[in-house]
Coordinates of C-alpha atoms and ligand atoms in Angstrom, one line a residue:
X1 CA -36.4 107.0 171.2
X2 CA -37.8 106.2 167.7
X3 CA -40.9 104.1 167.6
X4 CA -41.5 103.0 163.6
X5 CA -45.1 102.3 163.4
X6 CA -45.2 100.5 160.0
X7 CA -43.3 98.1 159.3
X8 CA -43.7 94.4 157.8
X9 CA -41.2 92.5 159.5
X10 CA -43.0 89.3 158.4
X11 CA -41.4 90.4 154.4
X12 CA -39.4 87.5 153.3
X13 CA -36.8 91.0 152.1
X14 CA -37.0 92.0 156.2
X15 CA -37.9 88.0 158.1
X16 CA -34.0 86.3 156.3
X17 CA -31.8 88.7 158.6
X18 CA -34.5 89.9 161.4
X19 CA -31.8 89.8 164.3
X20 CA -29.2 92.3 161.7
X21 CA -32.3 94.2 160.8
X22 CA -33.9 94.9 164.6
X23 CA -29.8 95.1 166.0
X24 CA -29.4 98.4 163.5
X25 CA -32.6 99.4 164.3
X26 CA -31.6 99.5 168.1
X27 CA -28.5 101.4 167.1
X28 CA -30.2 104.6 165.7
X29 CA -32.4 104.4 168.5
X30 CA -35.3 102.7 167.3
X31 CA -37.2 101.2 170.4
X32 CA -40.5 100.2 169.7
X33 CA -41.9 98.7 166.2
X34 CA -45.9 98.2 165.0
X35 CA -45.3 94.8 163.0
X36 CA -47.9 95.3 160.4
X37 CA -49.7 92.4 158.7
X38 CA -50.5 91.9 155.6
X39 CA -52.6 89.2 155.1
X40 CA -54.3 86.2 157.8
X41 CA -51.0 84.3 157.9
X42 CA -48.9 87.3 158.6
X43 CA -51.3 88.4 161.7
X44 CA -51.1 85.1 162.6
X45 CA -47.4 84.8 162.6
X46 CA -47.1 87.9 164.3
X47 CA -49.5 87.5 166.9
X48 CA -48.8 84.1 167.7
X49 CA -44.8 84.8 168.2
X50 CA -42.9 85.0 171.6
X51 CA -41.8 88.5 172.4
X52 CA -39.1 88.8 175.5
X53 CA -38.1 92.0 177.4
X54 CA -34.9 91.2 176.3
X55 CA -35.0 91.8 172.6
X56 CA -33.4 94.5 171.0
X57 CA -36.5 96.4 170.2
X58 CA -40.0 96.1 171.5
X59 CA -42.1 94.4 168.8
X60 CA -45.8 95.5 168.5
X61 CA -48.1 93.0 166.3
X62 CA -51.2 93.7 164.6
X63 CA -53.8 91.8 162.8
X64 CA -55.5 92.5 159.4
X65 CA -56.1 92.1 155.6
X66 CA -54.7 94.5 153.1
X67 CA -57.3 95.9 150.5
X68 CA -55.1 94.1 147.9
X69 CA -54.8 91.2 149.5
X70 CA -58.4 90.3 150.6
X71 CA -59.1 89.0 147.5
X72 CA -56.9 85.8 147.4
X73 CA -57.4 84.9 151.3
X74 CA -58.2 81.6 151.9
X75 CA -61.8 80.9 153.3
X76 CA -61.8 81.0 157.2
X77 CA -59.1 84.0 156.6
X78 CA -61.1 86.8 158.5
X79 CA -62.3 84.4 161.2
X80 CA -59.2 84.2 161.9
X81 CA -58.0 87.5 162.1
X82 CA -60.9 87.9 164.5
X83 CA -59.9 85.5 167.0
X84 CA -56.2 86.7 166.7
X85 CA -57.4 90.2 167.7
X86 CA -60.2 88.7 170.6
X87 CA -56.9 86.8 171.5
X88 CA -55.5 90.1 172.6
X89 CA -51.7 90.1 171.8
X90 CA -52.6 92.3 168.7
X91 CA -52.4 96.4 169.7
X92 CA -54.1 97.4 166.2
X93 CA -56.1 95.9 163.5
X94 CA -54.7 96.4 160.0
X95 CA -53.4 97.5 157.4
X96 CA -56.6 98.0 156.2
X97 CA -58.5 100.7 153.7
X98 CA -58.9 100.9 150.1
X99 CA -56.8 101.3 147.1
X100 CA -57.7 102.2 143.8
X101 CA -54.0 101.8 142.4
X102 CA -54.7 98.1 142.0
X103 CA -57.2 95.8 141.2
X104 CA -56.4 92.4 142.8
X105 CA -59.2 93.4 144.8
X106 CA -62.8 94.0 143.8
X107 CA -63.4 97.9 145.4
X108 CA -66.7 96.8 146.7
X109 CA -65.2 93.9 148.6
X110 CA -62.7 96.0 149.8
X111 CA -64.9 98.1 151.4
X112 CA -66.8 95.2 153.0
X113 CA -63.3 94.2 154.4
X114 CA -62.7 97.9 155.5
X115 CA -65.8 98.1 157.7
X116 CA -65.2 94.7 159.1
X117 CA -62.2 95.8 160.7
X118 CA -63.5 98.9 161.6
X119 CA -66.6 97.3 163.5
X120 CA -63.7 94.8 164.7
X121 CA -62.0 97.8 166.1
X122 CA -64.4 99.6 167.6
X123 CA -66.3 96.5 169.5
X124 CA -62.8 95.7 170.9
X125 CA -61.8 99.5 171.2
X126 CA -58.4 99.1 169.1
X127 CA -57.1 100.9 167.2
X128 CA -56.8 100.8 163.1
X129 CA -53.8 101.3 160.6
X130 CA -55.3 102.6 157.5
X131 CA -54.2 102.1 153.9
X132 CA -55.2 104.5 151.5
X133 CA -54.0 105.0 147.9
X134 CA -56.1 107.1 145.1
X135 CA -58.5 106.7 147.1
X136 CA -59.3 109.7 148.9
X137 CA -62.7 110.5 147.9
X138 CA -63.8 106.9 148.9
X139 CA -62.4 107.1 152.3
X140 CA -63.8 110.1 153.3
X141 CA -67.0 109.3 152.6
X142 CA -66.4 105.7 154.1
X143 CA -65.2 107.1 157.9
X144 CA -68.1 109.9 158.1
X145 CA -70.7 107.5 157.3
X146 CA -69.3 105.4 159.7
X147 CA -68.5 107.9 162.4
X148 CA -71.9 109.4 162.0
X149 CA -73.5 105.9 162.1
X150 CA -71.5 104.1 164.4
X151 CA -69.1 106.3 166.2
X152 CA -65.2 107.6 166.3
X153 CA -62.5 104.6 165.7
X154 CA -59.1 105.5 166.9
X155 CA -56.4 104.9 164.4
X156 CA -53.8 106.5 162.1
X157 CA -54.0 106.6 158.3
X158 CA -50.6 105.2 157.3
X159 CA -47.8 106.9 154.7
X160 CA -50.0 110.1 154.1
X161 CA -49.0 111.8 151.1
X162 CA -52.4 113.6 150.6
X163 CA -53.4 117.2 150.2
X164 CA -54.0 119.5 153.0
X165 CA -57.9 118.8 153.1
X166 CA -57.5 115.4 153.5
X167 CA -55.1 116.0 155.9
X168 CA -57.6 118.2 157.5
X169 CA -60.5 115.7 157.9
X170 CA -58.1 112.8 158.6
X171 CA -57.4 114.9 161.7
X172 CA -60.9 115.8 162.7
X173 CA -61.8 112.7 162.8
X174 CA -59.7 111.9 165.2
X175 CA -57.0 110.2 163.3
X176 CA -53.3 110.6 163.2
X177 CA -51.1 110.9 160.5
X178 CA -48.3 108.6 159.6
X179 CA -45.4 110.2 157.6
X180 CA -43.5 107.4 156.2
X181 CA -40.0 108.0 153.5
X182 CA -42.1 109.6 150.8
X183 CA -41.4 112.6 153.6
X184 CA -37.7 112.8 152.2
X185 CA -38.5 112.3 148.5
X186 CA -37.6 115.2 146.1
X187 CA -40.7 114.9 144.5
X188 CA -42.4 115.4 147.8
X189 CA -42.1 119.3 149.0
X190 CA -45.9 119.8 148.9
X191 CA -45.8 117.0 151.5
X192 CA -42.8 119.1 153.3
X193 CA -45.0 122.3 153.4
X194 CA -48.4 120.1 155.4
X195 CA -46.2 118.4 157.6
X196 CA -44.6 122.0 158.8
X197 CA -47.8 122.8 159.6
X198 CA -49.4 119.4 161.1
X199 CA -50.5 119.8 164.9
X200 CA -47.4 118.0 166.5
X201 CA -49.2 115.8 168.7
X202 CA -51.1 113.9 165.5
X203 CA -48.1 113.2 164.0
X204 CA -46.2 109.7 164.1
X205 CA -43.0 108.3 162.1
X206 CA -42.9 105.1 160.0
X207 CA -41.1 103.4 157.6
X208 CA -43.3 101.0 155.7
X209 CA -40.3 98.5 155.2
X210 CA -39.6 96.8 153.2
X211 CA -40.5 99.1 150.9
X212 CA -40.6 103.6 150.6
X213 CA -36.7 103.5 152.0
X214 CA -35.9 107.4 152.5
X215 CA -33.6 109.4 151.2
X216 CA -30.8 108.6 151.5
X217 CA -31.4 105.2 150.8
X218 CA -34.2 105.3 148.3
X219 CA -34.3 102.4 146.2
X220 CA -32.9 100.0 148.6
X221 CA -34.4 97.4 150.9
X222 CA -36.3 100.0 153.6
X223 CA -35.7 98.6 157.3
X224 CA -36.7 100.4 160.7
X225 CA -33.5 101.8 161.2
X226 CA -34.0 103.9 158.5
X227 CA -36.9 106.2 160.2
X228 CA -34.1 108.4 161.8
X229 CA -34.1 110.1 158.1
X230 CA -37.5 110.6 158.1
X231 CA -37.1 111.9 161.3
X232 CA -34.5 114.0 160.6
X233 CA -36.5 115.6 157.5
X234 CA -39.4 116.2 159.9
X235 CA -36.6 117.7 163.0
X236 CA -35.9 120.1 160.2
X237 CA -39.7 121.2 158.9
X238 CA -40.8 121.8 162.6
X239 CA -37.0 123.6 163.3
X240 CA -36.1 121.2 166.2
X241 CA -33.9 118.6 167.6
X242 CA -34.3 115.3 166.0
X243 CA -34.0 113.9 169.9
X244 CA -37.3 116.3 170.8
X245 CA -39.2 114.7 167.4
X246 CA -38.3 111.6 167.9
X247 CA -39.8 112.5 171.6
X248 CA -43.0 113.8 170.5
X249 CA -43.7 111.1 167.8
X250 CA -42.8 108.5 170.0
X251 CA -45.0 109.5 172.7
X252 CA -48.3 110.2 170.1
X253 CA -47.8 106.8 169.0
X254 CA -47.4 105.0 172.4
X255 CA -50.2 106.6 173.1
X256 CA -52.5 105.4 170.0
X257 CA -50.7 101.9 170.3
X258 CA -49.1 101.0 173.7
X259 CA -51.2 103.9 176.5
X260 CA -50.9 101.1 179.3
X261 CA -46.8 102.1 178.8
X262 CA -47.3 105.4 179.8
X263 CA -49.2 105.2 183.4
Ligands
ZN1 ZN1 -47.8 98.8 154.7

Protein backbone atom coordinates (compact mmCIF):
# COMPACT_ATOMS: atom_id res chain seq x y z
CA UNK A 1 0.00 0.00 0.00
CA UNK A 2 2.88 2.39 0.77
CA UNK A 3 5.10 3.32 -2.04
CA UNK A 4 8.41 5.31 -0.41
CA UNK A 5 9.67 7.38 -3.20
CA UNK A 6 13.11 8.33 -1.79
CA UNK A 7 15.13 6.23 -0.54
CA UNK A 8 18.97 5.38 -1.00
CA UNK A 9 19.13 1.89 -0.73
CA UNK A 10 22.57 1.89 -2.34
CA UNK A 11 23.78 3.67 1.57
CA UNK A 12 26.47 1.43 2.90
CA UNK A 13 23.86 2.27 6.59
CA UNK A 14 20.82 0.67 4.27
CA UNK A 15 22.99 -1.92 1.32
CA UNK A 16 24.82 -4.34 4.76
CA UNK A 17 21.19 -5.76 5.78
CA UNK A 18 19.04 -4.96 2.40
CA UNK A 19 17.01 -8.35 2.60
CA UNK A 20 16.06 -7.27 6.87
CA UNK A 21 15.55 -3.76 5.60
CA UNK A 22 13.13 -4.43 2.36
CA UNK A 23 11.43 -7.73 4.58
CA UNK A 24 10.21 -4.85 7.38
CA UNK A 25 9.46 -2.71 4.74
CA UNK A 26 7.03 -5.36 3.29
CA UNK A 27 5.58 -5.81 6.76
CA UNK A 28 4.10 -2.26 7.16
CA UNK A 29 3.00 -2.46 3.80
CA UNK A 30 5.49 -0.88 1.88
CA UNK A 31 5.25 -2.14 -1.83
CA UNK A 32 6.95 -0.16 -4.08
CA UNK A 33 10.43 1.89 -3.48
CA UNK A 34 12.13 4.80 -5.92
CA UNK A 35 15.91 3.81 -5.18
CA UNK A 36 17.43 7.14 -5.49
CA UNK A 37 21.05 7.71 -6.67
CA UNK A 38 23.41 9.70 -5.49
CA UNK A 39 26.15 9.80 -7.55
CA UNK A 40 27.23 7.90 -11.27
CA UNK A 41 28.23 4.71 -9.42
CA UNK A 42 25.09 4.57 -7.45
CA UNK A 43 22.80 4.98 -10.76
CA UNK A 44 24.86 2.59 -12.15
CA UNK A 45 24.45 0.01 -9.43
CA UNK A 46 20.97 0.51 -9.34
CA UNK A 47 20.17 0.44 -12.85
CA UNK A 48 22.31 -2.20 -13.71
CA UNK A 49 20.80 -4.70 -10.86
CA UNK A 50 18.31 -7.74 -11.40
CA UNK A 51 14.96 -6.99 -10.04
CA UNK A 52 12.50 -10.28 -9.82
CA UNK A 53 8.59 -10.31 -9.29
CA UNK A 54 9.46 -12.19 -6.48
CA UNK A 55 11.07 -9.73 -4.17
CA UNK A 56 9.56 -8.48 -1.26
CA UNK A 57 9.05 -4.97 -2.55
CA UNK A 58 9.13 -3.63 -6.03
CA UNK A 59 12.39 -1.68 -6.44
CA UNK A 60 12.24 1.42 -8.76
CA UNK A 61 15.93 2.81 -9.88
CA UNK A 62 16.86 6.15 -10.90
CA UNK A 63 19.83 7.78 -12.27
CA UNK A 64 21.53 11.10 -11.34
CA UNK A 65 24.11 13.42 -9.62
CA UNK A 66 23.42 15.13 -6.34
CA UNK A 67 24.28 18.94 -6.33
CA UNK A 68 26.79 18.03 -3.73
CA UNK A 69 28.16 15.43 -5.28
CA UNK A 70 28.87 16.69 -8.87
CA UNK A 71 31.82 18.12 -7.86
CA UNK A 72 34.05 15.04 -7.05
CA UNK A 73 32.55 12.80 -10.10
CA UNK A 74 35.02 11.25 -11.97
CA UNK A 75 35.33 12.44 -15.71
CA UNK A 76 32.93 10.34 -18.05
CA UNK A 77 30.44 10.49 -14.77
CA UNK A 78 27.46 12.25 -16.60
CA UNK A 79 28.05 10.22 -19.83
CA UNK A 80 27.30 7.70 -17.98
CA UNK A 81 24.31 8.62 -16.27
CA UNK A 82 23.08 9.30 -19.75
CA UNK A 83 23.42 6.09 -21.24
CA UNK A 84 22.00 4.51 -17.93
CA UNK A 85 18.82 6.51 -18.41
CA UNK A 86 18.81 5.96 -22.74
CA UNK A 87 19.22 2.36 -21.34
CA UNK A 88 15.75 2.60 -19.95
CA UNK A 89 15.64 0.60 -16.65
CA UNK A 90 15.81 3.99 -14.89
CA UNK A 91 11.96 5.52 -14.13
CA UNK A 92 13.45 9.03 -12.98
CA UNK A 93 16.47 11.03 -13.28
CA UNK A 94 17.92 12.33 -10.01
CA UNK A 95 18.34 13.45 -7.17
CA UNK A 96 19.15 16.46 -8.70
CA UNK A 97 18.73 20.49 -7.82
CA UNK A 98 20.70 22.88 -5.85
CA UNK A 99 21.81 23.41 -2.45
CA UNK A 100 23.10 26.28 -0.90
CA UNK A 101 23.69 24.43 2.64
CA UNK A 102 27.02 23.13 1.34
CA UNK A 103 29.72 23.96 -0.77
CA UNK A 104 31.34 20.81 -2.08
CA UNK A 105 29.84 22.03 -5.09
CA UNK A 106 30.50 25.27 -7.00
CA UNK A 107 26.60 26.76 -7.32
CA UNK A 108 27.23 27.63 -10.88
CA UNK A 109 28.21 24.04 -11.72
CA UNK A 110 25.42 22.90 -9.92
CA UNK A 111 23.15 24.58 -11.93
CA UNK A 112 24.88 23.29 -15.17
CA UNK A 113 24.33 19.84 -13.68
CA UNK A 114 20.56 20.79 -12.84
CA UNK A 115 19.67 21.68 -16.41
CA UNK A 116 21.43 18.74 -17.83
CA UNK A 117 19.15 16.48 -16.24
CA UNK A 118 16.38 18.47 -16.74
CA UNK A 119 17.05 18.60 -20.75
CA UNK A 120 17.89 14.69 -20.03
CA UNK A 121 14.45 14.42 -18.69
CA UNK A 122 12.54 16.14 -20.89
CA UNK A 123 14.21 14.63 -24.37
CA UNK A 124 13.48 11.23 -22.79
CA UNK A 125 10.05 12.41 -21.10
CA UNK A 126 11.04 11.12 -17.49
CA UNK A 127 10.50 12.36 -14.81
CA UNK A 128 12.93 14.34 -12.19
CA UNK A 129 13.46 13.99 -8.30
CA UNK A 130 14.48 17.37 -7.12
CA UNK A 131 16.82 18.40 -4.35
CA UNK A 132 16.44 21.59 -2.93
CA UNK A 133 17.98 23.10 0.24
CA UNK A 134 18.20 27.06 0.96
CA UNK A 135 17.81 27.36 -2.16
CA UNK A 136 14.43 28.49 -2.97
CA UNK A 137 14.91 31.61 -4.67
CA UNK A 138 17.45 29.88 -7.17
CA UNK A 139 15.06 27.18 -8.07
CA UNK A 140 12.32 29.17 -8.85
CA UNK A 141 13.87 31.14 -11.04
CA UNK A 142 15.80 28.12 -12.53
CA UNK A 143 12.25 26.00 -13.53
CA UNK A 144 10.35 29.19 -15.04
CA UNK A 145 13.20 29.99 -17.12
CA UNK A 146 13.20 26.70 -18.18
CA UNK A 147 9.55 25.99 -18.48
CA UNK A 148 9.13 29.19 -20.31
CA UNK A 149 12.16 28.39 -22.59
CA UNK A 150 11.95 24.89 -22.99
CA UNK A 151 8.77 23.45 -21.62
CA UNK A 152 6.99 21.59 -18.46
CA UNK A 153 9.28 18.56 -16.93
CA UNK A 154 7.33 16.26 -14.84
CA UNK A 155 8.86 15.52 -11.53
CA UNK A 156 8.50 15.95 -7.72
CA UNK A 157 10.60 18.23 -5.53
CA UNK A 158 11.73 15.80 -2.78
CA UNK A 159 11.43 16.36 1.36
CA UNK A 160 9.60 19.80 0.98
CA UNK A 161 9.87 21.76 4.00
CA UNK A 162 9.31 25.15 2.29
CA UNK A 163 6.78 27.90 2.83
CA UNK A 164 3.39 27.94 1.28
CA UNK A 165 4.53 30.07 -1.80
CA UNK A 166 6.91 27.77 -2.76
CA UNK A 167 4.76 25.26 -2.26
CA UNK A 168 2.44 27.09 -4.43
CA UNK A 169 4.62 27.45 -7.51
CA UNK A 170 6.17 23.95 -7.04
CA UNK A 171 2.57 22.89 -7.76
CA UNK A 172 1.87 25.09 -10.72
CA UNK A 173 4.42 23.99 -12.38
CA UNK A 174 3.28 20.88 -12.42
CA UNK A 175 5.35 19.30 -9.70
CA UNK A 176 4.49 17.25 -6.80
CA UNK A 177 5.42 17.42 -3.48
CA UNK A 178 7.30 14.87 -1.51
CA UNK A 179 6.79 14.94 2.32
CA UNK A 180 9.54 13.00 3.75
CA UNK A 181 10.02 12.57 8.15
CA UNK A 182 10.67 16.25 8.66
CA UNK A 183 6.50 15.82 8.39
CA UNK A 184 6.56 14.39 12.08
CA UNK A 185 9.25 16.56 13.55
CA UNK A 186 8.20 18.90 16.52
CA UNK A 187 9.81 21.61 15.06
CA UNK A 188 7.78 21.15 11.92
CA UNK A 189 3.95 22.40 12.55
CA UNK A 190 4.23 25.21 9.94
CA UNK A 191 4.90 22.22 7.61
CA UNK A 192 1.76 20.39 9.37
CA UNK A 193 -0.55 23.39 8.62
CA UNK A 194 0.65 23.39 4.23
CA UNK A 195 0.35 19.86 4.09
CA UNK A 196 -3.46 20.02 5.62
CA UNK A 197 -4.05 22.06 2.86
CA UNK A 198 -1.95 20.52 -0.12
CA UNK A 199 -4.34 19.33 -3.11
CA UNK A 200 -4.29 15.47 -2.28
CA UNK A 201 -3.51 14.31 -5.55
CA UNK A 202 0.10 16.25 -5.64
CA UNK A 203 1.14 14.74 -2.63
CA UNK A 204 3.47 11.62 -2.30
CA UNK A 205 5.28 9.90 0.87
CA UNK A 206 9.02 9.33 1.34
CA UNK A 207 11.49 8.59 3.57
CA UNK A 208 14.87 9.78 2.36
CA UNK A 209 16.74 6.82 4.23
CA UNK A 210 19.07 6.52 5.52
CA UNK A 211 18.76 9.66 6.83
CA UNK A 212 15.31 12.23 8.24
CA UNK A 213 13.98 8.88 10.27
CA UNK A 214 10.39 10.12 11.67
CA UNK A 215 9.19 10.44 14.80
CA UNK A 216 9.20 8.07 16.48
CA UNK A 217 12.46 7.05 15.47
CA UNK A 218 14.26 10.31 14.90
CA UNK A 219 17.84 9.88 15.24
CA UNK A 220 18.13 6.43 14.16
CA UNK A 221 19.15 4.79 10.89
CA UNK A 222 15.79 5.89 8.57
CA UNK A 223 14.64 2.74 6.49
CA UNK A 224 11.43 2.42 4.14
CA UNK A 225 9.51 0.87 6.65
CA UNK A 226 9.41 3.75 8.48
CA UNK A 227 7.11 5.97 5.95
CA UNK A 228 3.94 4.42 7.74
CA UNK A 229 4.76 7.33 10.36
CA UNK A 230 4.83 9.77 8.06
CA UNK A 231 1.91 8.51 6.83
CA UNK A 232 0.25 8.28 9.76
CA UNK A 233 1.13 12.16 10.57
CA UNK A 234 -0.33 12.99 7.12
CA UNK A 235 -3.80 10.30 7.80
CA UNK A 236 -4.23 12.63 10.69
CA UNK A 237 -3.65 16.42 8.92
CA UNK A 238 -6.11 15.37 6.09
CA UNK A 239 -8.62 13.47 9.00
CA UNK A 240 -8.49 10.04 7.28
CA UNK A 241 -7.59 6.48 7.30
CA UNK A 242 -3.97 5.86 7.06
CA UNK A 243 -5.16 2.78 4.47
CA UNK A 244 -7.05 5.65 2.16
CA UNK A 245 -3.49 8.00 2.35
CA UNK A 246 -1.49 5.46 1.83
CA UNK A 247 -4.09 4.87 -1.27
CA UNK A 248 -3.95 8.21 -2.56
CA UNK A 249 -0.18 8.75 -2.26
CA UNK A 250 0.56 5.55 -3.71
CA UNK A 251 -1.51 6.04 -6.59
CA UNK A 252 -0.02 9.93 -7.35
CA UNK A 253 3.25 8.49 -7.28
CA UNK A 254 2.64 5.37 -9.54
CA UNK A 255 1.45 7.63 -11.63
CA UNK A 256 4.55 10.22 -11.82
CA UNK A 257 6.88 6.96 -11.65
CA UNK A 258 5.35 3.57 -12.73
CA UNK A 259 1.78 4.91 -15.16
CA UNK A 260 2.36 1.69 -17.41
CA UNK A 261 1.22 -0.09 -13.78
CA UNK A 262 -1.95 1.44 -13.83
CA UNK A 263 -3.58 0.57 -17.39
ZN1 LIG B 1 17.98 12.08 -1.02
Amino acid sequence: MFFDTHCHLEDPQLAADRPTVLQQAQSVGVERILAVALDSASSQILCTQKYSNGDPVRIYPTAGIHPNHAAKEPEGAWALVENLARGGKAVALGETGLDRHWHDTPFAQQQAFFIRHLTLARELDLPVVIHCREATEDMIVLLRRFWEETGPVRGVMHSFSGEESFAQTCLELGLLIGLSGVLTFKNAQPLRDLAKHLPRDRVVLETDAPYLAPVPKRGKRNEPAFVSFTGMTLAELWGQSIEETARQTTQNACKLFCPKEMG
